[in-house]
mmCIF file with all atom_site columns, C-alpha atoms in Angstrom:
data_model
loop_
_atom_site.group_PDB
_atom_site.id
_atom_site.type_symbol
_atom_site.label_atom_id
_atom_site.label_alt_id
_atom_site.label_comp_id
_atom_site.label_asym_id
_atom_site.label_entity_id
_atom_site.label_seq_id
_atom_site.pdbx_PDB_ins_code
_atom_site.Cartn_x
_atom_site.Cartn_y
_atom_site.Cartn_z
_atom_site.occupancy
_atom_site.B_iso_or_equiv
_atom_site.pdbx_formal_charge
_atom_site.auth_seq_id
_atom_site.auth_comp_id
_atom_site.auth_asym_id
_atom_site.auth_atom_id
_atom_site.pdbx_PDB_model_num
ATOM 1   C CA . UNK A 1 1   ? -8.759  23.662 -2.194  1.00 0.00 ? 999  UNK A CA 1
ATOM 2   C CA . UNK A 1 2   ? -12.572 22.604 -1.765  1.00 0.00 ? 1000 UNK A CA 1
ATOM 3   C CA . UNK A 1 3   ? -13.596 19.414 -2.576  1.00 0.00 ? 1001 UNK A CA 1
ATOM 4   C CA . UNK A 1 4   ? -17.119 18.023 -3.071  1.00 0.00 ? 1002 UNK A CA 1
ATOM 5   C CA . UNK A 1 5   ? -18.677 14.445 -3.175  1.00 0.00 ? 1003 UNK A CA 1
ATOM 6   C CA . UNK A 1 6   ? -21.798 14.288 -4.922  1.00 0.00 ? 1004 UNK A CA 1
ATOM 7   C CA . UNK A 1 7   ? -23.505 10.193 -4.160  1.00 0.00 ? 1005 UNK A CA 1
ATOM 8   C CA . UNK A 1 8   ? -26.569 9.455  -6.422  1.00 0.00 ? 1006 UNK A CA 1
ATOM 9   C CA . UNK A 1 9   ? -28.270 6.059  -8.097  1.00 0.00 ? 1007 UNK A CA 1
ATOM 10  C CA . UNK A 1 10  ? -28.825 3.143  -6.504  1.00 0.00 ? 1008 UNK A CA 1
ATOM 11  C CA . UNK A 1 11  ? -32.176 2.306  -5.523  1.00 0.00 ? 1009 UNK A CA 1
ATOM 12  C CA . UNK A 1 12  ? -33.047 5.823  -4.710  1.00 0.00 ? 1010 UNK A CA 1
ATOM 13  C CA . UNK A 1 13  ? -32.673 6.957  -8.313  1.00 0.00 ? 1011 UNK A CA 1
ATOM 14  C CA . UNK A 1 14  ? -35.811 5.645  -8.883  1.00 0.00 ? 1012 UNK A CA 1
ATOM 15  C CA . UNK A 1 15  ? -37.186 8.509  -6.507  1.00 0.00 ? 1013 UNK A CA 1
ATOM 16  C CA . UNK A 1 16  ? -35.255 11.439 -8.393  1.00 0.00 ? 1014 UNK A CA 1
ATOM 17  C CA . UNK A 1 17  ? -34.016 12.388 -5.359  1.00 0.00 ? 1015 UNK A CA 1
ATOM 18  C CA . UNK A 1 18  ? -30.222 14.132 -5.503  1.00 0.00 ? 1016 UNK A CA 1
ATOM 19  C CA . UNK A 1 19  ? -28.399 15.192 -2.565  1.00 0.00 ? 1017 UNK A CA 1
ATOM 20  C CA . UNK A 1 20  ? -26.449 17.952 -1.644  1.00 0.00 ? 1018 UNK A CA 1
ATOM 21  C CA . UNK A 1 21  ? -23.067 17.291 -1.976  1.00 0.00 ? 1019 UNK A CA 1
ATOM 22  C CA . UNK A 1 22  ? -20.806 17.376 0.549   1.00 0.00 ? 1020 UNK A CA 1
ATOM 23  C CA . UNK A 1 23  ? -17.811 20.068 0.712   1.00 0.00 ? 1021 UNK A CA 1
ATOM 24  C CA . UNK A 1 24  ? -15.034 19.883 2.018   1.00 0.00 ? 1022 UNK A CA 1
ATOM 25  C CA . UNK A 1 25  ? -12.324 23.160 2.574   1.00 0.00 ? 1023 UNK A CA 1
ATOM 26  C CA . UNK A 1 26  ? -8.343  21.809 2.647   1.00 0.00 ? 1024 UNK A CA 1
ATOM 27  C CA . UNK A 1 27  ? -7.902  25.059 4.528   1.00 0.00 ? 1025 UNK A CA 1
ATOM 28  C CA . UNK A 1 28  ? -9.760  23.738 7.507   1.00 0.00 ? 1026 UNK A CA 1
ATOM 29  C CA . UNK A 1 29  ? -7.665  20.581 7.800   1.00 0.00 ? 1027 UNK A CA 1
ATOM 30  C CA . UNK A 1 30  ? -5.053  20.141 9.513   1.00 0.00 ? 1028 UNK A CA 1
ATOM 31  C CA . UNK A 1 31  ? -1.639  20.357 7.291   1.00 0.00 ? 1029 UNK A CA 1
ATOM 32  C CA . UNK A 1 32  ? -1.331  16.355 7.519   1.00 0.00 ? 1030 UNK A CA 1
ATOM 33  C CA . UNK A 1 33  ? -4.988  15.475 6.702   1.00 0.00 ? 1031 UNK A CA 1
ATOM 34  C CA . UNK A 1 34  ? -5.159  18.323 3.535   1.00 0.00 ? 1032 UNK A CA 1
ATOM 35  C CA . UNK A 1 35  ? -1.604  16.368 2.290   1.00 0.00 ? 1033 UNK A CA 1
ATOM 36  C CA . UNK A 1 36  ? -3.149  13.353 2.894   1.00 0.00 ? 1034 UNK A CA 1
ATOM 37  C CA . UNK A 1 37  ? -6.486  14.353 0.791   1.00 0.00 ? 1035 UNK A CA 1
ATOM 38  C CA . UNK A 1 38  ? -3.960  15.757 -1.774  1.00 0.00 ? 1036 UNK A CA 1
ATOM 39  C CA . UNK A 1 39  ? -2.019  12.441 -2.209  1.00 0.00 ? 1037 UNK A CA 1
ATOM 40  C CA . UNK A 1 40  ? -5.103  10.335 -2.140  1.00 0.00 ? 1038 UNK A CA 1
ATOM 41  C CA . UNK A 1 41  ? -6.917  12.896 -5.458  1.00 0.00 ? 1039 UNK A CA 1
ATOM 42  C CA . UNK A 1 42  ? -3.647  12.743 -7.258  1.00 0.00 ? 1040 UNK A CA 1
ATOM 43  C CA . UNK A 1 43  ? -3.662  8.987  -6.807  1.00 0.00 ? 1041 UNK A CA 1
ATOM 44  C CA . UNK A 1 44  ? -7.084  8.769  -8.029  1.00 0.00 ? 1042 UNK A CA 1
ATOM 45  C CA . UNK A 1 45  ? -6.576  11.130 -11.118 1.00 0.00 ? 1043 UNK A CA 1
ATOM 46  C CA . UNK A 1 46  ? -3.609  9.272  -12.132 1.00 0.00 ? 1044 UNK A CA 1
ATOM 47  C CA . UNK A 1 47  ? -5.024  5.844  -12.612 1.00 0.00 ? 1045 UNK A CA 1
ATOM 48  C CA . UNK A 1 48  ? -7.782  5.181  -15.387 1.00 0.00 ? 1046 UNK A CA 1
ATOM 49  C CA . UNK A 1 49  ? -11.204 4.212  -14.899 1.00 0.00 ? 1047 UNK A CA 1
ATOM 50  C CA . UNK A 1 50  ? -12.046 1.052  -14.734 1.00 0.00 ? 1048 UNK A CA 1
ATOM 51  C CA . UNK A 1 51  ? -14.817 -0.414 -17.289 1.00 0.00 ? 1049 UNK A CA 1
ATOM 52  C CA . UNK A 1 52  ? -18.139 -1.033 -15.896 1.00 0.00 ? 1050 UNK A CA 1
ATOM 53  C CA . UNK A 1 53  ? -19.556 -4.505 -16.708 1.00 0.00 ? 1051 UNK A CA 1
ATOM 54  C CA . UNK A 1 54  ? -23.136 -3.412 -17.083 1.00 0.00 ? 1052 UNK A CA 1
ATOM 55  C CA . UNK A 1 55  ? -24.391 -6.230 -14.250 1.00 0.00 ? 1053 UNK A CA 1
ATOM 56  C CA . UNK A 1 56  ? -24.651 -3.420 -11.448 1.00 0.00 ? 1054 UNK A CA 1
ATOM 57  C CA . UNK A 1 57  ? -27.673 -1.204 -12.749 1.00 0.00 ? 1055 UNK A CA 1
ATOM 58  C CA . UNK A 1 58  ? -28.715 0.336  -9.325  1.00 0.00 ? 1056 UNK A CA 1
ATOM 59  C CA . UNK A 1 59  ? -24.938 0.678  -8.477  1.00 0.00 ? 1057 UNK A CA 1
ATOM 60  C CA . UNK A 1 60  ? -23.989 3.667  -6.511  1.00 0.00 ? 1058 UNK A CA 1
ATOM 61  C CA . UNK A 1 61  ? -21.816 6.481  -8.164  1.00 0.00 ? 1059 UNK A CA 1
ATOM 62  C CA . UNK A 1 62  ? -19.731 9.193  -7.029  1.00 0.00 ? 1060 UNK A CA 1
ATOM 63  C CA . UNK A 1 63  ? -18.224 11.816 -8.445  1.00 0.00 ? 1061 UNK A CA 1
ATOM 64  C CA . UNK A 1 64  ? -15.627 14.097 -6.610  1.00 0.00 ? 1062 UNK A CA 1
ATOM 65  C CA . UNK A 1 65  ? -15.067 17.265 -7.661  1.00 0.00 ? 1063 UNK A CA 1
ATOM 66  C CA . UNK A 1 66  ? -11.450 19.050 -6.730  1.00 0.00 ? 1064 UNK A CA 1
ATOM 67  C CA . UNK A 1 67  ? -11.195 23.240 -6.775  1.00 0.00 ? 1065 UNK A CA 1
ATOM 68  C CA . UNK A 1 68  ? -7.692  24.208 -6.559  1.00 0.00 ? 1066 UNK A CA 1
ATOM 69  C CA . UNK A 1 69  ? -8.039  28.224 -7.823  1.00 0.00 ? 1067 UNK A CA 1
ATOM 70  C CA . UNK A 1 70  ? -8.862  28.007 -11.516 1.00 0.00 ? 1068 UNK A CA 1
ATOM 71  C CA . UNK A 1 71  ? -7.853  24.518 -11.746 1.00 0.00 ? 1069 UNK A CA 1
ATOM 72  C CA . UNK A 1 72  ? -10.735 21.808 -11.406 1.00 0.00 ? 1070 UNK A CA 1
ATOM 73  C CA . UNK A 1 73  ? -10.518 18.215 -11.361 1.00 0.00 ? 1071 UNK A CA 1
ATOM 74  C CA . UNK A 1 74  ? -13.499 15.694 -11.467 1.00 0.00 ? 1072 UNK A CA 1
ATOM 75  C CA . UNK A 1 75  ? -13.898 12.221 -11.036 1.00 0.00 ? 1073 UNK A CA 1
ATOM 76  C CA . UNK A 1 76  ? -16.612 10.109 -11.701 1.00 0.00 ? 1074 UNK A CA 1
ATOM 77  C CA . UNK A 1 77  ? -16.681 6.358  -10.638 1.00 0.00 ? 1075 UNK A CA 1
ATOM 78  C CA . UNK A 1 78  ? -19.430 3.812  -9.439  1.00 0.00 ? 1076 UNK A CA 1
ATOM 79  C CA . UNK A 1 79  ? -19.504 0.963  -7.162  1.00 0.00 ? 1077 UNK A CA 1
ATOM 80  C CA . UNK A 1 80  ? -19.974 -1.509 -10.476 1.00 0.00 ? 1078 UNK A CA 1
ATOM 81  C CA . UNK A 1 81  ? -16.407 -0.280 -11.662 1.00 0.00 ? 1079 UNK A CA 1
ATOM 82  C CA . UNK A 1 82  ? -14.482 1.423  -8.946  1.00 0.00 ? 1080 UNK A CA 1
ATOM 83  C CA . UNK A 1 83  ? -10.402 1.496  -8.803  1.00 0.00 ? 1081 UNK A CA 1
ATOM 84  C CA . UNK A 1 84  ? -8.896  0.885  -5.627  1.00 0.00 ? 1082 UNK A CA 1
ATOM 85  C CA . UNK A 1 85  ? -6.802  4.455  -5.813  1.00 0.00 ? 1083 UNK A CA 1
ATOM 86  C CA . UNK A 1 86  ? -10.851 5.677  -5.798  1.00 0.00 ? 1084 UNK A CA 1
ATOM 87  C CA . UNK A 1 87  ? -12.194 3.945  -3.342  1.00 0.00 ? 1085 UNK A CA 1
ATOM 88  C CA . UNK A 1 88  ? -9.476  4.707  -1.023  1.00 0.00 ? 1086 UNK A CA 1
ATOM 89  C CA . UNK A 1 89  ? -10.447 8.319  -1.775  1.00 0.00 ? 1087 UNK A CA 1
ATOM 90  C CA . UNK A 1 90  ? -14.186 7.958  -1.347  1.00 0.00 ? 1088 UNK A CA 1
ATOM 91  C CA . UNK A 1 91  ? -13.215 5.940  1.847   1.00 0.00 ? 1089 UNK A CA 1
ATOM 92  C CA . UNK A 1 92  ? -10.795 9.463  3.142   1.00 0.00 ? 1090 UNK A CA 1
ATOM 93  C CA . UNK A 1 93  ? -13.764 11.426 2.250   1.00 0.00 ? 1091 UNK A CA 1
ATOM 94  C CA . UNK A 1 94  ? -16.852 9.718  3.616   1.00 0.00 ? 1092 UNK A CA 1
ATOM 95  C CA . UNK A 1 95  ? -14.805 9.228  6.954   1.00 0.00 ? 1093 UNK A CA 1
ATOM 96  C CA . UNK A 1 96  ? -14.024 13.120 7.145   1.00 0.00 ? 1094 UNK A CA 1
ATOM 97  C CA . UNK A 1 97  ? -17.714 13.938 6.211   1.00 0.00 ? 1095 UNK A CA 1
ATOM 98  C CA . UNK A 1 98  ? -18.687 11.901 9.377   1.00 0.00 ? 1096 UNK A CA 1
ATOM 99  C CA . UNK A 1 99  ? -16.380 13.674 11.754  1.00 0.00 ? 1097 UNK A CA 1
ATOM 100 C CA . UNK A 1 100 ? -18.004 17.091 10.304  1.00 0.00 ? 1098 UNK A CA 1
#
């Protein structure tokens, strides 16, 4: 399974800058960290979005993109409206980007 984190907004939106995002390839994890990144995207897909309030214009978002063969999951959240299953992802991921 690959999965990709794609950041953009915030105050750098107003640039039109997008990043690259980041990949990352289950099949170079070890067995525990790919379970891990398994549990923590099936966690996140099972809980609904939370509503954002509007308040947080230059809010961060994220959306995390899961390839599993021909199945594809995405998930799209900011930091104005963010569910804790989510941010625990985001949290998995951005820690396993830095170790890259």
């Amino acid at each position: 399974m690959k999965v990709a984190l794609e950041s953009y907004g915030g105050l750098a939106a107003v640039t039109g800058l997008r990043r690259p995002p980041k990949v990352l390839d289950t099949t170079a994890l070890p067995a525990a960290a790919a379970a891990e990144l398994a549990r923590l995207l099936a966690a996140a897909a099972a809980t609904p979005p939370e509503e954002p309030d509007g308040r947080a214009r230059d809010a961060m978002s994220y959306t995390v993109t899961a390839q599993d063969g021909d199945r594809v999951t995405v998930l799209e959240q900011s930091d104005a409206a963010m569910t804790p299953a989510f941010a625990d992802l985001l949290t998995w991921l951005r820690k396993h980007h830095a170790q890259q």
